[in-house]
C-alpha positions as a printed NumPy array, in Angstrom:
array([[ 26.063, -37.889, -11.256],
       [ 26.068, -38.676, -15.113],
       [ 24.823, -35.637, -17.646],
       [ 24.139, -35.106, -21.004],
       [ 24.176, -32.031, -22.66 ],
       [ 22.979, -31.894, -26.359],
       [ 23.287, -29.381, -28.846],
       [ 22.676, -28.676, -32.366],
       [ 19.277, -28.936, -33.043],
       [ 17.272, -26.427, -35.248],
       [ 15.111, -25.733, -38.249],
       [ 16.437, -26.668, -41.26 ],
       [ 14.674, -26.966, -45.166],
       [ 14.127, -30.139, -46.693],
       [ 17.279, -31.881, -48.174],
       [ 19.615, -29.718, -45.33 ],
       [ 22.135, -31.2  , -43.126],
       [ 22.293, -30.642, -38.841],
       [ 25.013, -31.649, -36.407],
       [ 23.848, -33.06 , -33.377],
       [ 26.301, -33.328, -30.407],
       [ 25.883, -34.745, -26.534],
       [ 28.508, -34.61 , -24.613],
       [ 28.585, -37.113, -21.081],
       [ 29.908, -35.97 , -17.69 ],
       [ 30.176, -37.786, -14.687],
       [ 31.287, -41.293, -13.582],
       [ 31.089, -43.567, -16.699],
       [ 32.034, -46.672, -18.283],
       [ 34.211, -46.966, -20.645],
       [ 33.082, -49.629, -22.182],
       [ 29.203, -48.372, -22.82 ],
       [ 27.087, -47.636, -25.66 ],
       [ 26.07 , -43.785, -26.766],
       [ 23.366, -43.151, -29.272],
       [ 20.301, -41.222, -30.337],
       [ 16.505, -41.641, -29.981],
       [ 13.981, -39.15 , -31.045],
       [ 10.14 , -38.796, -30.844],
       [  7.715, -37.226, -32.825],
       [  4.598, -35.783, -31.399],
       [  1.892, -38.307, -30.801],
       [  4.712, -41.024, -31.437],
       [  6.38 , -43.409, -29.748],
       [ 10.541, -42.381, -29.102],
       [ 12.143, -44.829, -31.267],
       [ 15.779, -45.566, -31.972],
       [ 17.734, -43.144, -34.467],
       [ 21.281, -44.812, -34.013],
       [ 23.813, -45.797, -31.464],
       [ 27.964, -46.786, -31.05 ],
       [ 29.296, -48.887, -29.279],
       [ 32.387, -47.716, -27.198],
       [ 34.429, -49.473, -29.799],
       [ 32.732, -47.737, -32.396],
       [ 30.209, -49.988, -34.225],
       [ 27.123, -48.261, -35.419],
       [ 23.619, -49.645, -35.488],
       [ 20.731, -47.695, -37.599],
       [ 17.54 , -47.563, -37.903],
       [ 16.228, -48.28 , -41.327],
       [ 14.732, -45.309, -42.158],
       [ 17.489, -43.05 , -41.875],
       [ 20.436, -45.243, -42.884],
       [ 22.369, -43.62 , -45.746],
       [ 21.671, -40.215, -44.626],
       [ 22.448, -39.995, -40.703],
       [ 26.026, -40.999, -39.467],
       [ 26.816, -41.544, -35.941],
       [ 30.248, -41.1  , -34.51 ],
       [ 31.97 , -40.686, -30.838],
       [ 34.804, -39.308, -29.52 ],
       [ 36.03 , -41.546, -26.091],
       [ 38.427, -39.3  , -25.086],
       [ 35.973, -36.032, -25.404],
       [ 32.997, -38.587, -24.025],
       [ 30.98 , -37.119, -27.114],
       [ 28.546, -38.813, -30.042],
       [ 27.696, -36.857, -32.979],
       [ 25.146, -37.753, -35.132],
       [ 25.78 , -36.054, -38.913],
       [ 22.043, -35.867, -40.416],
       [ 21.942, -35.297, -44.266],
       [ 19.201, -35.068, -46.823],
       [ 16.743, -34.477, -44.295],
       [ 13.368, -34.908, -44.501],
       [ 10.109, -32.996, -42.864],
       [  9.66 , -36.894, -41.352],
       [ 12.184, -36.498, -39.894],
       [ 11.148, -33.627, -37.608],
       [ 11.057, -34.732, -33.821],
       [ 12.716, -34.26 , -30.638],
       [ 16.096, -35.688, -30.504],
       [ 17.623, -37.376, -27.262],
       [ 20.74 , -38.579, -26.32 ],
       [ 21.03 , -42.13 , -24.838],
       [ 23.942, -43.48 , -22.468],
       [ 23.76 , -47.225, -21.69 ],
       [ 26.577, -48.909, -19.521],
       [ 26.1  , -52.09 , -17.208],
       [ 22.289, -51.753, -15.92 ],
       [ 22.859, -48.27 , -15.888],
       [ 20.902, -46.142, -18.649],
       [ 20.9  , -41.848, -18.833],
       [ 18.489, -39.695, -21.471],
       [ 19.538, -36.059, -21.96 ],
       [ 16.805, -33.262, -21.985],
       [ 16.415, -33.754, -26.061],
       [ 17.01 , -30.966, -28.856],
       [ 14.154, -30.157, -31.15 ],
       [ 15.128, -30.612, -34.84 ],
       [ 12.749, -29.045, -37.612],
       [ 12.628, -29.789, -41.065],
       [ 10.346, -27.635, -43.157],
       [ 10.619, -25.324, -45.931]])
């Protein structure tokens, strides 16, 4: 049975930094694409960013230049590195594990940005 477990979220004031982290246990690819989605009340959960197994990023607009996403294979871990943050960008973050047809959501971490 596949798990994530995230951690890392938090409140933070505008222009802060957070450290997300989900880490993936079970039987998994290893060729499979990790990443983070987050949703905002009375929003729709949209893409933040994801990696590919062999490491290439994909963001979304909005937060390129501030967020970076990066895995470790061996640790079966993504990070996601969140700078300059903004109270837009306040939501709940989830993890996202995509291999074959196969796709896993962790439980999400709440991330607050507000002075």
């Amino acid at each position: 049975q596949v798990q994530l477990v995230e951690s890392g979220g938090g409140l933070v004031q505008p222009g802060g930094s957070l450290r997300l982290s989900c880490a993936a246990s079970g039987s998994i690819s290893s060729t499979n694409t990790m990443g983070w989605y987050r949703q905002a009340p009375g929003k729709q959960r949209e893409l933040v960013a994801v990696i590919t197994s062999r490491g290439s990023g994909t963001y979304a607009d909005s937060v390129k230049g501030r967020f970076t996403i990066s895995r470790d294979n061996a640790k079966r871990t993504v990070y996601l590195q969140m700078n300059s943050l903004k109270p837009e960008d306040t939501a709940n973050y989830y993890c996202n594990l995509r291999f074959y047809s196969f796709e896993y959501w962790g439980q999400g971490t709440q991330v607050t940005v507000s002075s």
